[in-house]
Short mmCIF file of C-alpha atoms and ligand atoms in Angstrom, two decimals:
data_model
loop_
_atom_site.label_atom_id
_atom_site.label_comp_id
_atom_site.label_asym_id
_atom_site.label_seq_id
_atom_site.Cartn_x
_atom_site.Cartn_y
_atom_site.Cartn_z
CA MET D 1 85.89 -35.75 -3.67
CA ASN D 2 84.85 -32.29 -2.47
CA ILE D 3 81.83 -32.09 -0.19
CA LEU D 4 79.67 -29.16 0.87
CA LEU D 5 77.93 -29.75 4.19
CA LEU D 6 74.87 -27.63 4.99
CA GLY D 7 73.81 -26.93 8.58
CA SER D 8 75.19 -25.55 11.82
CA GLY D 9 74.33 -27.86 14.72
CA GLY D 10 75.89 -30.65 16.73
CA ARG D 11 74.53 -33.08 14.15
CA GLU D 12 76.49 -31.34 11.40
CA HIS D 13 79.60 -31.19 13.59
CA ALA D 14 79.35 -34.97 14.04
CA ILE D 15 78.79 -35.49 10.29
CA ALA D 16 81.76 -33.21 9.50
CA ARG D 17 84.02 -35.10 11.90
CA ALA D 18 83.08 -38.51 10.47
CA LEU D 19 83.48 -37.18 6.90
CA SER D 20 86.89 -35.78 7.78
CA PHE D 21 88.15 -39.32 8.51
CA SER D 22 87.03 -40.55 5.07
CA HIS D 23 89.79 -41.65 2.70
CA SER D 24 87.74 -40.55 -0.28
CA LEU D 25 87.36 -36.97 0.97
CA ASP D 26 89.61 -34.30 -0.53
CA LYS D 27 88.06 -31.12 0.75
CA LEU D 28 85.14 -30.36 3.05
CA TYR D 29 83.30 -27.04 2.88
CA CYS D 30 80.51 -25.94 5.20
CA TYR D 31 77.64 -23.49 5.23
CA PRO D 32 76.80 -21.91 7.62
CA GLY D 33 78.80 -24.21 9.96
CA ASN D 34 79.84 -23.30 13.51
CA PRO D 35 83.18 -22.70 15.25
CA GLY D 36 83.61 -26.42 15.95
CA ILE D 37 82.95 -27.30 12.32
CA TYR D 38 85.37 -24.57 11.12
CA ASP D 39 88.20 -26.57 12.70
CA ILE D 40 87.61 -29.37 10.18
CA ALA D 41 85.80 -27.78 7.24
CA GLU D 42 86.39 -24.62 5.25
CA LYS D 43 83.88 -21.85 5.87
CA THR D 44 82.39 -20.73 2.56
CA ASP D 45 81.51 -17.24 1.43
CA ILE D 46 77.91 -18.30 0.75
CA GLU D 47 75.77 -15.52 2.23
CA LYS D 48 72.36 -17.05 2.59
CA LEU D 49 70.48 -20.29 2.14
CA ASP D 50 69.60 -19.43 -1.43
CA PHE D 51 69.45 -22.47 -3.67
CA GLN D 52 70.77 -20.56 -6.69
CA GLU D 53 73.74 -19.23 -4.74
CA ILE D 54 74.50 -22.70 -3.40
CA THR D 55 74.27 -24.17 -6.90
CA GLU D 56 76.73 -21.58 -8.19
CA PHE D 57 79.10 -22.29 -5.33
CA CYS D 58 79.00 -26.02 -6.10
CA LEU D 59 79.66 -25.51 -9.78
CA SER D 60 82.55 -23.11 -9.19
CA HIS D 61 84.18 -25.21 -6.44
CA ASN D 62 83.96 -28.60 -8.09
CA ILE D 63 81.65 -29.98 -5.40
CA THR D 64 81.08 -33.71 -5.87
CA LEU D 65 78.40 -34.07 -3.20
CA VAL D 66 76.19 -31.86 -1.07
CA VAL D 67 75.19 -33.28 2.32
CA VAL D 68 72.12 -31.58 3.76
CA GLY D 69 71.86 -31.60 7.57
CA PRO D 70 68.52 -30.00 8.49
CA GLU D 71 65.00 -30.74 7.23
CA LYS D 72 63.87 -27.26 6.20
CA PRO D 73 65.91 -26.91 2.97
CA LEU D 74 64.92 -30.48 2.04
CA ALA D 75 61.24 -29.69 2.54
CA ASP D 76 61.80 -26.57 0.42
CA GLY D 77 63.26 -28.62 -2.44
CA ILE D 78 67.01 -28.00 -2.32
CA SER D 79 67.64 -31.55 -3.46
CA ASN D 80 65.42 -31.08 -6.54
CA ILE D 81 67.21 -27.88 -7.55
CA LEU D 82 70.75 -29.20 -7.09
CA THR D 83 69.93 -32.43 -8.90
CA GLN D 84 68.46 -30.48 -11.83
CA ASN D 85 71.83 -28.74 -12.04
CA GLY D 86 73.74 -32.02 -12.16
CA ILE D 87 74.96 -31.86 -8.54
CA LYS D 88 74.75 -34.99 -6.40
CA VAL D 89 72.92 -34.57 -3.10
CA PHE D 90 72.60 -36.70 0.00
CA GLY D 91 69.09 -35.74 1.07
CA PRO D 92 65.63 -36.48 -0.35
CA THR D 93 63.55 -34.49 -2.81
CA LYS D 94 60.78 -32.20 -1.63
CA GLN D 95 58.25 -34.91 -2.48
CA ALA D 96 60.00 -37.63 -0.46
CA ALA D 97 60.67 -35.13 2.36
CA ARG D 98 56.90 -34.96 2.98
CA LEU D 99 57.45 -37.96 5.26
CA GLU D 100 58.67 -35.31 7.70
CA SER D 101 57.20 -32.06 6.40
CA SER D 102 53.62 -33.34 6.55
CA LYS D 103 52.64 -35.61 9.42
CA GLY D 104 49.33 -36.20 7.63
CA PHE D 105 51.14 -37.38 4.50
CA ALA D 106 53.34 -39.64 6.63
CA LYS D 107 50.35 -41.22 8.39
CA GLU D 108 48.47 -41.85 5.15
CA PHE D 109 51.62 -43.23 3.54
CA MET D 110 52.06 -45.64 6.47
CA ALA D 111 48.41 -46.68 6.19
CA ARG D 112 48.81 -47.35 2.44
CA HIS D 113 51.83 -49.56 3.09
CA ASN D 114 50.70 -51.28 6.29
CA ILE D 115 53.49 -49.78 8.35
CA PRO D 116 52.65 -50.09 12.07
CA THR D 117 51.85 -46.72 13.66
CA ALA D 118 49.34 -45.20 16.11
CA LYS D 119 45.70 -45.02 14.96
CA TYR D 120 44.88 -41.52 13.78
CA LYS D 121 42.58 -39.12 12.04
CA ILE D 122 43.42 -35.88 10.24
CA PHE D 123 41.43 -32.66 10.62
CA SER D 124 41.86 -29.19 9.19
CA ALA D 125 40.68 -25.96 10.85
CA LYS D 126 37.51 -25.97 8.77
CA ASP D 127 36.54 -29.41 10.18
CA GLU D 128 36.74 -28.00 13.71
CA LYS D 129 33.35 -29.38 14.75
CA SER D 130 34.00 -32.93 13.62
CA ALA D 131 37.44 -32.77 15.28
CA TYR D 132 35.81 -31.98 18.62
CA GLU D 133 33.24 -34.74 18.11
CA TYR D 134 36.08 -37.17 17.35
CA LEU D 135 37.97 -36.07 20.48
CA LYS D 136 34.93 -36.86 22.64
CA ASN D 137 35.27 -40.52 21.75
CA CYS D 138 39.05 -40.73 22.09
CA LYS D 139 40.87 -42.61 24.79
CA PHE D 140 43.13 -40.32 26.83
CA PRO D 141 45.92 -39.31 26.81
CA VAL D 142 45.64 -38.37 23.16
CA VAL D 143 48.36 -36.93 20.92
CA LEU D 144 47.82 -33.81 18.78
CA LYS D 145 50.33 -33.15 16.03
CA ALA D 146 50.67 -30.10 13.82
CA ASP D 147 50.82 -31.36 10.25
CA GLY D 148 53.72 -29.16 9.14
CA LEU D 149 57.26 -28.48 10.34
CA ALA D 150 57.26 -26.86 13.78
CA ALA D 151 60.93 -27.18 14.80
CA GLY D 152 60.16 -30.29 16.85
CA LYS D 153 57.61 -28.42 18.96
CA GLY D 154 54.40 -29.32 17.14
CA VAL D 155 53.33 -32.26 19.33
CA ILE D 156 50.98 -31.91 22.30
CA ILE D 157 50.03 -34.78 24.59
CA ALA D 158 46.67 -34.01 26.20
CA ASN D 159 45.54 -35.92 29.28
CA ASP D 160 41.82 -35.20 29.09
CA PHE D 161 39.12 -33.94 26.77
CA GLN D 162 39.15 -30.39 28.13
CA SER D 163 42.88 -29.81 27.67
CA ALA D 164 42.81 -31.54 24.27
CA ARG D 165 40.04 -29.22 23.17
CA VAL D 166 41.89 -26.11 24.35
CA SER D 167 45.11 -27.23 22.60
CA LEU D 168 43.33 -28.14 19.40
CA ASP D 169 41.60 -24.78 19.41
CA SER D 170 44.97 -22.99 19.80
CA MET D 171 46.46 -25.04 17.00
CA PHE D 172 43.62 -24.23 14.64
CA LYS D 173 43.94 -20.57 15.65
CA GLY D 174 47.59 -20.45 14.63
CA MET D 175 49.73 -21.50 17.61
CA PHE D 176 52.06 -23.23 15.12
CA ALA D 177 51.17 -20.85 12.29
CA GLU D 178 50.21 -22.62 9.04
CA ALA D 179 51.93 -25.84 10.21
CA GLY D 180 49.15 -26.37 12.77
CA LYS D 181 46.11 -25.52 10.64
CA THR D 182 45.91 -29.20 9.87
CA VAL D 183 46.23 -31.53 12.86
CA VAL D 184 46.75 -35.26 13.23
CA ILE D 185 44.94 -36.62 16.27
CA GLU D 186 46.46 -39.92 17.23
CA GLU D 187 46.37 -42.64 19.81
CA PHE D 188 48.95 -42.45 22.62
CA LEU D 189 51.42 -45.32 22.33
CA GLN D 190 52.91 -47.01 25.40
CA GLY D 191 56.45 -48.32 25.41
CA ARG D 192 60.01 -47.14 25.06
CA GLU D 193 61.38 -44.99 22.29
CA ALA D 194 64.36 -45.64 20.04
CA SER D 195 65.67 -44.17 16.81
CA ILE D 196 66.94 -45.92 13.72
CA LEU D 197 68.92 -44.15 11.02
CA ALA D 198 68.97 -45.76 7.57
CA ILE D 199 71.22 -44.61 4.74
CA CYS D 200 69.14 -45.00 1.58
CA ASP D 201 69.89 -44.85 -2.14
CA GLY D 202 66.30 -44.88 -3.40
CA LYS D 203 65.83 -48.64 -3.45
CA ASP D 204 68.22 -50.13 -0.91
CA TYR D 205 69.49 -49.08 2.52
CA ILE D 206 71.82 -49.90 5.38
CA THR D 207 71.10 -49.07 9.02
CA LEU D 208 73.47 -47.46 11.50
CA PRO D 209 73.51 -48.58 15.15
CA SER D 210 70.27 -47.89 17.02
CA SER D 211 70.08 -45.03 19.50
CA GLN D 212 67.86 -43.32 22.02
CA ASP D 213 67.24 -39.61 22.49
CA HIS D 214 66.14 -37.92 25.75
CA LYS D 215 63.52 -35.40 24.69
CA ARG D 216 62.50 -33.93 28.05
CA ALA D 217 64.46 -31.11 29.65
CA LEU D 218 64.81 -32.55 33.15
CA ASP D 219 66.06 -35.72 34.83
CA GLY D 220 63.60 -38.60 35.01
CA ASP D 221 62.00 -37.48 31.72
CA LEU D 222 60.29 -34.56 33.40
CA GLY D 223 59.90 -31.02 32.15
CA LYS D 224 59.27 -29.75 28.67
CA ASN D 225 59.95 -31.37 25.35
CA THR D 226 63.23 -30.14 23.85
CA GLY D 227 65.21 -30.80 20.70
CA GLY D 228 66.96 -33.57 22.70
CA MET D 229 69.11 -33.44 25.84
CA GLY D 230 71.33 -36.44 25.16
CA ALA D 231 71.57 -39.77 23.42
CA TYR D 232 73.28 -43.10 23.59
CA SER D 233 73.96 -45.80 21.05
CA PRO D 234 73.27 -48.64 20.57
CA ALA D 235 69.92 -48.87 22.40
CA PRO D 236 69.58 -52.32 24.05
CA ILE D 237 65.80 -52.18 23.63
CA VAL D 238 66.41 -52.66 19.90
CA THR D 239 67.22 -56.35 20.09
CA GLU D 240 67.98 -58.44 17.03
CA SER D 241 64.37 -59.59 16.88
CA VAL D 242 63.07 -56.01 17.14
CA MET D 243 65.50 -54.98 14.40
CA ASP D 244 64.23 -57.78 12.15
CA LYS D 245 60.71 -56.39 12.58
CA VAL D 246 61.91 -52.84 11.94
CA ASN D 247 63.44 -54.02 8.68
CA GLU D 248 60.51 -56.15 7.52
CA LYS D 249 57.57 -54.09 8.72
CA ILE D 250 58.92 -50.54 8.57
CA LEU D 251 62.06 -49.79 6.57
CA LYS D 252 61.59 -52.13 3.59
CA PRO D 253 57.95 -51.14 3.00
CA ALA D 254 58.80 -47.45 3.47
CA ILE D 255 61.68 -47.40 0.96
CA GLU D 256 59.79 -49.61 -1.48
CA GLY D 257 56.56 -47.63 -0.99
CA LEU D 258 58.22 -44.32 -1.80
CA ARG D 259 59.94 -45.81 -4.83
CA VAL D 260 56.71 -47.30 -6.17
CA GLU D 261 54.85 -44.03 -5.60
CA GLY D 262 57.46 -42.26 -7.70
CA PHE D 263 59.49 -40.50 -4.98
CA PRO D 264 62.53 -42.70 -4.31
CA PHE D 265 64.15 -41.80 -0.99
CA VAL D 266 67.81 -40.82 -1.14
CA GLY D 267 69.27 -39.69 2.17
CA CYS D 268 69.01 -40.61 5.82
CA LEU D 269 65.62 -41.97 6.79
CA TYR D 270 65.08 -41.58 10.52
CA ALA D 271 62.47 -43.87 12.05
CA GLY D 272 61.39 -42.74 15.52
CA LEU D 273 59.96 -45.85 17.16
CA MET D 274 57.86 -46.78 20.16
CA ILE D 275 58.64 -50.35 21.22
CA ASP D 276 56.23 -52.26 23.40
CA ASN D 277 56.53 -56.00 24.05
CA ASP D 278 59.17 -56.22 21.33
CA GLU D 279 56.79 -54.73 18.74
CA PRO D 280 57.99 -51.52 17.05
CA GLU D 281 55.58 -48.84 15.83
CA VAL D 282 56.48 -45.61 14.07
CA VAL D 283 56.06 -42.43 16.13
CA GLU D 284 57.56 -40.27 13.40
CA PHE D 285 59.69 -40.33 10.30
CA ASN D 286 62.36 -37.69 9.77
CA VAL D 287 64.17 -37.27 6.49
CA ARG D 288 67.63 -36.44 7.82
CA PHE D 289 70.04 -37.47 10.54
CA GLY D 290 68.58 -37.06 14.04
CA ASP D 291 70.04 -34.68 16.55
CA PRO D 292 71.47 -35.48 19.12
CA GLU D 293 71.33 -39.17 18.08
CA THR D 294 73.84 -38.58 15.28
CA GLN D 295 76.37 -37.23 17.77
CA ALA D 296 76.36 -40.63 19.47
CA VAL D 297 75.87 -42.82 16.39
CA LEU D 298 78.50 -41.25 14.13
CA SER D 299 81.02 -41.24 16.98
CA LEU D 300 80.90 -45.02 16.58
CA PHE D 301 81.19 -44.91 12.81
CA GLU D 302 84.05 -46.74 11.19
CA GLY D 303 84.58 -46.70 7.47
CA ASP D 304 84.37 -44.10 4.73
CA LEU D 305 81.30 -41.96 5.34
CA ALA D 306 81.98 -39.77 2.30
CA LYS D 307 82.00 -42.84 0.06
CA LEU D 308 78.85 -44.21 1.71
CA LEU D 309 76.84 -41.01 1.30
CA TYR D 310 78.12 -40.42 -2.24
CA SER D 311 77.23 -43.95 -3.30
CA ALA D 312 73.73 -43.44 -1.87
CA ALA D 313 73.37 -40.15 -3.75
CA CYS D 314 74.41 -41.97 -6.96
CA GLY D 315 71.72 -44.63 -6.44
CA SER D 316 74.16 -47.50 -5.88
CA LEU D 317 74.75 -47.90 -2.16
CA ASP D 318 78.25 -49.17 -1.34
CA LYS D 319 77.67 -51.07 1.87
CA SER D 320 81.36 -51.98 2.08
CA ALA D 321 82.08 -48.33 2.91
CA ILE D 322 80.84 -49.00 6.41
CA LYS D 323 82.71 -51.27 8.81
CA GLU D 324 81.20 -53.43 11.49
CA MET D 325 80.61 -51.24 14.54
CA LYS D 326 79.97 -53.90 17.16
CA GLY D 327 81.36 -53.86 20.70
CA LYS D 328 81.43 -50.11 21.20
CA HIS D 329 79.03 -47.77 22.95
CA ALA D 330 78.60 -44.01 22.79
CA CYS D 331 76.98 -41.55 25.15
CA CYS D 332 76.33 -37.91 24.28
CA VAL D 333 75.28 -35.45 26.99
CA ILE D 334 73.97 -32.12 25.76
CA ILE D 335 75.01 -29.02 27.67
CA ALA D 336 72.32 -26.39 27.27
CA SER D 337 71.77 -22.85 28.54
CA GLU D 338 69.67 -22.72 31.71
CA GLY D 339 66.08 -21.96 30.75
CA TYR D 340 66.11 -23.87 27.45
CA PRO D 341 63.69 -24.74 25.77
CA ASP D 342 62.10 -21.47 26.97
CA GLU D 343 64.01 -18.24 27.39
CA TYR D 344 67.69 -18.35 28.18
CA LYS D 345 70.63 -15.99 28.21
CA LYS D 346 73.54 -16.39 25.83
CA GLY D 347 76.91 -14.80 25.16
CA PHE D 348 78.84 -16.35 28.07
CA GLU D 349 82.42 -17.48 27.49
CA ILE D 350 82.92 -21.24 27.29
CA THR D 351 86.12 -22.67 28.75
CA GLY D 352 87.57 -26.13 29.18
CA ILE D 353 86.74 -27.79 25.84
CA GLU D 354 90.39 -28.70 25.25
CA ASP D 355 90.72 -30.15 28.74
CA ALA D 356 87.56 -32.18 28.20
CA GLU D 357 88.94 -33.45 24.90
CA LYS D 358 92.21 -34.43 26.60
CA THR D 359 90.18 -36.95 28.62
CA GLY D 360 89.20 -38.60 25.33
CA ALA D 361 85.79 -36.95 24.92
CA ILE D 362 84.56 -35.51 21.65
CA VAL D 363 82.96 -32.12 22.21
CA TYR D 364 80.50 -31.29 19.45
CA GLN D 365 79.40 -27.67 19.17
CA SER D 366 75.89 -26.53 18.33
CA GLY D 367 74.97 -23.13 19.80
CA THR D 368 78.36 -21.42 19.84
CA LYS D 369 80.03 -18.44 18.21
CA LEU D 370 83.50 -16.93 18.09
CA GLN D 371 83.95 -13.35 19.18
CA GLU D 372 87.40 -11.81 19.47
CA GLU D 373 88.92 -15.28 19.68
CA LYS D 374 86.64 -16.24 22.55
CA LEU D 375 84.11 -19.03 22.23
CA LEU D 376 80.69 -17.92 23.44
CA GLY D 377 77.42 -19.73 24.04
CA ASP D 378 74.98 -18.73 21.34
CA GLY D 379 72.00 -21.04 21.56
CA GLY D 380 69.77 -23.21 23.70
CA ARG D 381 71.75 -26.36 23.12
CA VAL D 382 75.41 -25.38 23.26
CA LEU D 383 77.64 -28.47 23.32
CA GLY D 384 77.33 -32.25 23.01
CA VAL D 385 79.94 -34.04 25.11
CA THR D 386 80.35 -37.52 23.68
CA CYS D 387 82.40 -40.49 24.83
CA VAL D 388 82.92 -43.88 23.24
CA SER D 389 83.81 -46.92 25.29
CA THR D 390 83.50 -50.68 25.43
CA THR D 391 80.46 -50.50 27.72
CA LEU D 392 77.64 -47.99 27.93
CA LYS D 393 78.31 -47.60 31.65
CA THR D 394 81.87 -46.41 31.10
CA ALA D 395 80.86 -44.23 28.13
CA ILE D 396 78.37 -42.47 30.42
CA GLU D 397 80.89 -42.09 33.26
CA GLN D 398 83.52 -40.71 30.91
CA ALA D 399 81.09 -38.20 29.39
CA TYR D 400 80.14 -36.89 32.85
CA ASP D 401 83.81 -36.75 33.90
CA ALA D 402 84.65 -34.74 30.78
CA ILE D 403 81.80 -32.31 31.45
CA LYS D 404 83.44 -31.38 34.76
CA LYS D 405 86.21 -29.71 32.77
CA ILE D 406 83.80 -27.45 30.90
CA ASN D 407 82.46 -24.23 32.27
CA PHE D 408 80.20 -21.34 31.29
CA SER D 409 77.68 -19.26 33.22
CA ASN D 410 74.24 -20.76 33.02
CA MET D 411 75.31 -24.20 31.85
CA PHE D 412 72.73 -26.88 32.38
CA TYR D 413 72.57 -30.60 31.59
CA ARG D 414 70.68 -33.71 32.55
CA LYS D 415 72.47 -36.02 34.98
CA ASP D 416 70.76 -39.23 33.86
CA ILE D 417 71.54 -39.65 30.17
CA GLY D 418 71.70 -43.35 29.31
CA LYS D 419 70.69 -44.48 32.81
CA LYS D 420 67.53 -46.17 31.54
CA ALA D 421 69.57 -48.56 29.44
CA LEU D 422 71.82 -49.82 32.26
P1 AMP H 1 57.29 -36.42 17.24
O1 AMP H 1 57.69 -35.01 16.90
O2 AMP H 1 56.19 -36.96 16.38
O3 AMP H 1 58.47 -37.33 17.37
O4 AMP H 1 56.77 -36.36 18.73
C1 AMP H 1 57.57 -35.85 19.78
C2 AMP H 1 57.52 -36.79 20.96
O5 AMP H 1 56.17 -36.91 21.42
C3 AMP H 1 57.95 -38.21 20.65
O6 AMP H 1 59.32 -38.39 20.70
C4 AMP H 1 57.22 -38.99 21.73
O7 AMP H 1 57.93 -38.89 22.96
C5 AMP H 1 55.93 -38.24 21.86
N1 AMP H 1 54.91 -38.86 21.00
C6 AMP H 1 54.61 -38.56 19.73
N2 AMP H 1 53.63 -39.34 19.25
C7 AMP H 1 53.31 -40.18 20.25
C8 AMP H 1 52.35 -41.22 20.39
N3 AMP H 1 51.52 -41.54 19.41
N4 AMP H 1 52.30 -41.87 21.56
C9 AMP H 1 53.12 -41.55 22.59
N5 AMP H 1 54.03 -40.56 22.52
C10 AMP H 1 54.12 -39.88 21.37
N1 LIG H 2 66.15 -36.28 18.00
C1 LIG H 2 64.98 -36.02 17.30
C2 LIG H 2 65.14 -35.42 15.99
O1 LIG H 2 66.22 -35.32 15.44
O2 LIG H 2 64.14 -35.01 15.41
#
């Protein structure tokens, strides 16, 4: 089959790599892609993320399946448009994508289906007064979440009433533009986080190995929230008994709930969990593969990913397309540009990727570009250096050894990825 992969990050590089090993894949195209992805997928002449243009490309290039990496086109309805044109898509409809594009929708959905999550209340800018009244009676810290998509930045944890009030005020005044004009105020959950990725066909699903992201910029989980500074998989906190609860209390009711409400979920459902005393609660749902989690998780993947995603898109999940992935561990360390997630400089030449790969590492690219045959840093998160081994400890050691081979001005990475799990 021919596949078009949409997106340009480390997540998409990891998806492209796993797809490229699929027996059922004939040709892989990408848009917009990145220099790492261009090594395994053909760059298309698509000029912009215009659903009509993408549809025409699919029809003229005999595309069997479109795999959508990021959330924005899903929230904007790309899946609806392609499906209407007879093109199979791995990625949910606009309606099902509300699980990520509206935190308020997600909370109310979880309430309707008894899915465990933090207690909450939703307020819009016009209910400002009642929001402040509600805050007065909250236990602190409290979590404020912009309802809409805010590129992973729409969550504020406030330690006391005063700072919560100031943050809420800024949100209502447009700090996250329209996305923050409605705010979910929710209880702060204690525990440890983990992520579960489920490949869904609308009524059934299969999970990939668990993982854990590192959201803060600095070692010891200090500093600002980022898109993710590293991940490892599997996450030992997700024991068999926790996974049973995730299946029974979270994934089954979510997939069944969306189906019953008329919006069957086809794609990767990402459950961001907080686990306390072996009890999982949902911190967030995303409607696509997580990043950087996918860089770790899909490095462990064995089987035919193209077949798996196509079968999901056709509504008849072929679980045999995925092989048992036990006994292996992956660690992905993100190399960012110093200053990220705030301001940073870019455009520095990156060297040493081949040497790092010679050690056995997989180097996924995210913020990179090619200029006159040189590879330059072109984003906050630049590379994801990933190693797979028989233990997490050796996967971590190998990833940090491989990083020593890589060099660019301003490179910056956390030194403690995976440490918590040892
Ligand atoms: P989200 O975008 O909803 O995943 O939130 C970003 C991060 O904020 C999460 O990964 C958690 O670390 C933290 N967070 C979000 N909601 C809560 C909560 N209710 N309790 C504790 N931490 C939270
Ligand atoms: N790693 C978090 C996310 O993909 O949203």
